[in-house]
Short mmCIF file of C-alpha atoms and ligand atoms in Angstrom, two decimals:
data_model
loop_
_atom_site.label_atom_id
_atom_site.label_comp_id
_atom_site.label_asym_id
_atom_site.label_seq_id
_atom_site.Cartn_x
_atom_site.Cartn_y
_atom_site.Cartn_z
CA MET A 1 0.00 0.02 0.00
CA VAL A 2 1.30 3.49 -0.78
CA LYS A 3 2.34 5.39 2.36
CA LEU A 4 1.31 8.87 3.22
CA GLY A 5 3.63 11.32 4.50
CA VAL A 6 1.88 14.46 5.75
CA ASN A 7 3.69 17.80 5.51
CA VAL A 8 2.68 20.07 8.53
CA ASP A 9 4.72 23.11 7.41
CA HIS A 10 1.52 25.13 6.83
CA VAL A 11 0.50 24.70 10.37
CA ALA A 12 3.67 26.29 11.41
CA ALA A 13 3.12 29.07 8.75
CA ILE A 14 -0.12 30.10 10.53
CA ARG A 15 1.72 30.16 13.84
CA GLN A 16 4.58 32.20 12.47
CA SER A 17 2.33 34.69 10.73
CA ARG A 18 1.65 36.10 14.25
CA PHE A 19 4.61 34.63 16.26
CA THR A 20 2.19 32.93 18.66
CA GLU A 21 2.65 29.60 20.38
CA TYR A 22 -0.34 28.18 18.42
CA PRO A 23 -1.22 26.21 16.19
CA ASP A 24 1.50 23.70 17.14
CA PRO A 25 2.63 21.69 14.19
CA VAL A 26 3.83 18.87 16.60
CA LYS A 27 0.24 18.58 17.96
CA ALA A 28 -0.99 18.40 14.35
CA ALA A 29 1.55 15.72 13.50
CA LEU A 30 0.43 13.52 16.43
CA LEU A 31 -3.18 13.83 15.15
CA CYS A 32 -2.09 13.01 11.63
CA GLU A 33 -0.49 9.80 12.88
CA LYS A 34 -3.68 8.98 14.90
CA ALA A 35 -5.53 9.28 11.65
CA GLY A 36 -3.18 6.87 9.80
CA ALA A 37 -0.34 8.97 8.36
CA ASP A 38 2.72 6.88 7.84
CA GLY A 39 5.21 9.63 8.32
CA ILE A 40 5.58 13.37 9.03
CA THR A 41 7.38 15.68 6.68
CA VAL A 42 8.77 19.12 7.45
CA HIS A 43 10.95 21.60 5.50
CA LEU A 44 13.35 23.58 7.62
CA ARG A 45 13.70 26.48 5.30
CA GLU A 46 16.74 28.80 5.44
CA ASP A 47 14.52 31.78 6.21
CA ARG A 48 12.60 29.81 8.93
CA ARG A 49 9.33 30.95 7.54
CA HIS A 50 7.42 28.10 9.04
CA ILE A 51 9.11 25.10 10.70
CA GLN A 52 11.76 25.99 13.44
CA GLU A 53 14.58 23.86 14.86
CA LYS A 54 12.66 23.29 18.01
CA ASP A 55 9.72 21.78 16.07
CA CYS A 56 12.11 19.34 14.43
CA PHE A 57 13.54 18.21 17.80
CA SER A 58 10.08 17.81 19.30
CA LEU A 59 8.91 15.81 16.29
CA ARG A 60 12.01 13.64 16.50
CA LYS A 61 11.16 12.85 20.07
CA LEU A 62 7.43 12.51 19.93
CA ILE A 63 6.31 11.00 16.64
CA LYS A 64 5.89 7.32 16.37
CA THR A 65 6.06 6.92 12.62
CA LYS A 66 8.97 8.49 10.81
CA LEU A 67 10.39 11.87 10.29
CA ASN A 68 11.31 13.26 6.84
CA LEU A 69 13.26 16.40 6.73
CA GLU A 70 13.09 18.39 3.43
CA MET A 71 16.32 20.48 3.24
CA SER A 72 18.55 22.50 0.97
CA LEU A 73 22.24 21.88 0.62
CA ASN A 74 23.11 24.90 2.73
CA PRO A 75 25.99 23.77 4.96
CA GLU A 76 24.19 25.03 8.08
CA ILE A 77 21.11 22.93 7.21
CA VAL A 78 23.23 19.91 6.37
CA GLU A 79 24.92 20.19 9.81
CA PHE A 80 21.46 20.54 11.41
CA ALA A 81 20.19 17.32 9.75
CA LYS A 82 23.31 15.53 10.99
CA ARG A 83 22.42 16.45 14.55
CA LEU A 84 18.59 16.00 14.14
CA LYS A 85 19.04 12.47 12.61
CA PRO A 86 15.59 12.23 10.91
CA ASP A 87 14.70 8.85 9.38
CA ASP A 88 14.86 10.41 6.01
CA VAL A 89 16.05 13.62 4.29
CA CYS A 90 14.80 14.77 0.99
CA ILE A 91 17.23 17.27 -0.67
CA VAL A 92 15.36 20.00 -2.39
CA PRO A 93 16.31 23.33 -4.18
CA GLU A 94 15.47 26.37 -2.32
CA LYS A 95 15.12 30.08 -3.26
CA ARG A 96 14.42 32.87 -0.69
CA LYS A 97 11.68 34.50 -2.79
CA GLU A 98 9.75 31.41 -3.94
CA LEU A 99 6.32 30.71 -2.39
CA THR A 100 7.06 27.03 -2.24
CA THR A 101 9.57 24.69 -3.89
CA GLU A 102 9.41 25.44 -7.58
CA GLY A 103 10.69 22.28 -9.09
CA GLY A 104 13.21 19.31 -8.77
CA LEU A 105 16.77 19.84 -7.79
CA ASP A 106 19.32 20.22 -10.66
CA ILE A 107 21.51 17.24 -9.40
CA PHE A 108 23.91 17.63 -12.34
CA LYS A 109 24.64 21.27 -11.34
CA TYR A 110 25.00 20.44 -7.65
CA GLU A 111 26.89 17.06 -8.13
CA LYS A 112 29.83 18.30 -6.04
CA LYS A 113 27.86 19.31 -3.03
CA LEU A 114 25.71 16.12 -3.27
CA ARG A 115 28.83 14.04 -3.43
CA GLU A 116 29.95 15.71 -0.13
CA ALA A 117 26.65 15.75 1.69
CA ILE A 118 25.06 12.36 0.83
CA PRO A 119 27.75 10.05 2.42
CA GLN A 120 27.83 12.34 5.49
CA LEU A 121 24.04 11.87 5.96
CA LYS A 122 24.03 8.18 5.16
CA LYS A 123 26.87 7.48 7.66
CA ARG A 124 24.47 8.71 10.35
CA GLY A 125 21.89 6.17 9.32
CA ILE A 126 19.71 8.72 7.47
CA ARG A 127 18.05 7.62 4.32
CA VAL A 128 18.67 10.08 1.57
CA SER A 129 16.12 11.07 -1.08
CA LEU A 130 16.57 13.54 -3.97
CA PHE A 131 13.69 15.62 -5.14
CA VAL A 132 13.91 15.55 -8.81
CA GLU A 133 12.05 16.34 -12.00
CA PRO A 134 10.46 13.14 -13.53
CA ASN A 135 13.12 12.57 -15.99
CA ALA A 136 14.78 9.11 -16.64
CA GLU A 137 18.27 10.42 -17.08
CA THR A 138 18.03 12.39 -13.76
CA VAL A 139 16.90 9.21 -12.00
CA VAL A 140 19.88 7.23 -13.23
CA PHE A 141 22.32 9.94 -12.09
CA ALA A 142 20.53 9.98 -8.62
CA LYS A 143 21.51 6.38 -8.19
CA LYS A 144 25.12 7.18 -9.30
CA LEU A 145 25.27 9.89 -6.68
CA GLY A 146 24.45 7.28 -3.93
CA ALA A 147 20.84 8.36 -3.23
CA ASP A 148 18.57 5.71 -1.65
CA CYS A 149 15.45 7.21 -2.97
CA VAL A 150 14.00 9.76 -5.44
CA GLU A 151 11.01 11.93 -4.91
CA LEU A 152 9.48 12.68 -8.23
CA HIS A 153 8.20 16.40 -8.48
CA THR A 154 4.44 16.15 -9.29
CA GLY A 155 3.95 19.92 -9.20
CA LYS A 156 3.78 20.35 -13.02
CA PHE A 157 1.41 17.37 -13.39
CA SER A 158 -0.78 18.90 -10.74
CA ASP A 159 -0.87 22.31 -12.43
CA LEU A 160 -1.37 21.21 -16.06
CA THR A 161 -4.58 20.05 -17.71
CA GLY A 162 -5.55 18.05 -20.89
CA LYS A 163 -2.81 16.63 -23.21
CA LYS A 164 -0.10 18.55 -21.45
CA ARG A 165 -1.01 16.80 -18.18
CA GLU A 166 -1.10 13.42 -19.92
CA ALA A 167 2.47 14.13 -21.41
CA GLU A 168 3.67 15.00 -17.92
CA PHE A 169 2.16 11.82 -16.54
CA ARG A 170 3.92 9.74 -19.15
CA LEU A 171 7.28 11.39 -17.97
CA ILE A 172 6.37 10.44 -14.41
CA LEU A 173 5.79 6.75 -15.45
CA ALA A 174 9.04 6.57 -17.36
CA ALA A 175 10.92 8.06 -14.42
CA ALA A 176 9.21 5.62 -12.02
CA LYS A 177 10.25 2.69 -14.21
CA GLU A 178 13.89 3.86 -14.24
CA ALA A 179 13.83 4.10 -10.45
CA ALA A 180 12.72 0.56 -10.16
CA LYS A 181 15.31 -0.56 -12.60
CA ASN A 182 18.01 1.15 -10.54
CA GLY A 183 16.83 -0.12 -7.24
CA LEU A 184 15.85 3.20 -5.94
CA ILE A 185 12.86 3.73 -3.54
CA LEU A 186 10.21 5.69 -5.34
CA ASN A 187 8.36 8.57 -3.68
CA ALA A 188 6.43 11.53 -5.24
CA GLY A 189 4.98 14.86 -4.11
CA HIS A 190 4.11 18.42 -4.57
CA GLY A 191 0.77 19.85 -5.49
CA LEU A 192 -1.08 16.52 -4.95
CA ASN A 193 -4.70 16.84 -3.75
CA TYR A 194 -7.96 14.94 -3.27
CA GLU A 195 -8.57 15.00 -7.04
CA ASN A 196 -5.10 13.85 -8.43
CA ALA A 197 -3.31 11.88 -5.67
CA SER A 198 -4.79 8.48 -6.29
CA ARG A 199 -3.60 8.45 -9.91
CA ILE A 200 -0.05 8.94 -8.73
CA ALA A 201 -0.60 6.41 -5.96
CA GLY A 202 -1.55 3.93 -8.67
CA ILE A 203 1.92 3.98 -10.38
CA ARG A 204 3.69 0.64 -10.03
CA GLY A 205 6.37 0.64 -7.30
CA MET A 206 5.18 3.82 -5.65
CA ASN A 207 6.31 3.83 -2.05
CA GLU A 208 5.15 7.07 -0.49
CA LEU A 209 3.47 10.46 -1.35
CA ASN A 210 4.29 13.56 0.52
CA ILE A 211 1.32 15.84 0.70
CA GLY A 212 0.92 19.04 2.69
CA HIS A 213 -1.07 22.01 1.30
CA SER A 214 -4.18 20.26 0.19
CA ILE A 215 -4.55 18.27 3.48
CA ILE A 216 -3.96 21.31 5.81
CA ALA A 217 -6.35 23.42 3.66
CA TYR A 218 -9.15 20.75 3.70
CA SER A 219 -8.50 20.30 7.52
CA ILE A 220 -9.78 23.88 8.10
CA PHE A 221 -13.17 22.69 7.26
CA VAL A 222 -13.25 19.03 8.40
CA GLY A 223 -10.55 18.74 11.03
CA ILE A 224 -7.08 17.33 10.50
CA GLU A 225 -7.93 13.72 11.39
CA LYS A 226 -10.77 13.48 8.92
CA ALA A 227 -8.61 15.22 6.24
CA VAL A 228 -5.77 12.62 6.69
CA ARG A 229 -8.24 9.69 6.90
CA GLU A 230 -9.87 10.67 3.60
CA MET A 231 -6.48 10.97 1.81
CA LYS A 232 -5.46 7.51 3.23
CA LYS A 233 -8.62 6.01 1.90
CA LEU A 234 -8.03 7.48 -1.58
CA LEU A 235 -4.46 6.02 -1.72
CA ARG A 236 -5.70 2.68 -0.47
CA GLN A 237 -8.14 2.38 -3.39
CA ARG A 238 -5.27 1.93 -5.73
N1 LIG B 1 7.55 17.25 -1.41
C1 LIG B 1 8.45 18.10 -1.46
C2 LIG B 1 9.80 17.70 -1.75
C3 LIG B 1 8.24 19.48 -1.08
O1 LIG B 1 9.09 20.51 -1.22
C4 LIG B 1 6.84 19.76 -0.73
C5 LIG B 1 6.46 21.12 -0.23
O2 LIG B 1 7.10 21.48 0.82
C6 LIG B 1 5.82 18.72 -0.68
C7 LIG B 1 6.17 17.39 -1.06
C8 LIG B 1 4.44 18.86 -0.40
O3 LIG B 1 3.80 19.68 -1.36
P1 LIG B 1 2.42 20.31 -1.17
O4 LIG B 1 2.39 21.05 -0.02
O5 LIG B 1 2.15 20.97 -2.43
O6 LIG B 1 1.50 19.14 -0.89
#
């Protein structure tokens, strides 16, 4: 069955918008687990716009599933990950001005930094995933760099419609096949919602989907446990 990692960054974004103590993303994470989430995902951004270091340490201590830290290759963040020791890290590109991650990491451009960071993280027992565009050649290179896993960027698939969406889906399928051929764990995420997630969940070999915005947005109306339960049910149908 495809696993669901719930990204709770948006809970922290509401808190940071007023610098209050609430709503607590850790409390939200525990409710997500209660509703069947298989893991909790957070992105410690360089500008700390939502999740803070202390949230990461509390999550590390309190959640019972697994912790996935999305992170840039900034040396300060790499050092932080080594101290936190999450179960997984997912290395993503990061730009200060973007609203959210805008696409997969250019792993060819950042080869040198990746060759330095990946062994350091793996040595500490952390599983390393690379967030990449759905491109077969990139997936092969992720394996060469020593990644355990790839997370395919589904943002374009989510934004496109009609023929363009189908073309993007074919790229995701081809990249997924390449991941299986290379013995990489296959995850996907970004922009997935209650309308499109089950199609991605139905891809052969899919291990985990990481979903944040749509679940937290829906939870405003139905509560976070119901929002997570409904997403889990959708993924189970595949
Ligand atoms: N996966 C990665 C690598 C991401 O950067 C994000 C956004 O933080 C997500 C998944 C979740 O995306 P969304 O909030 O659009 O569901």
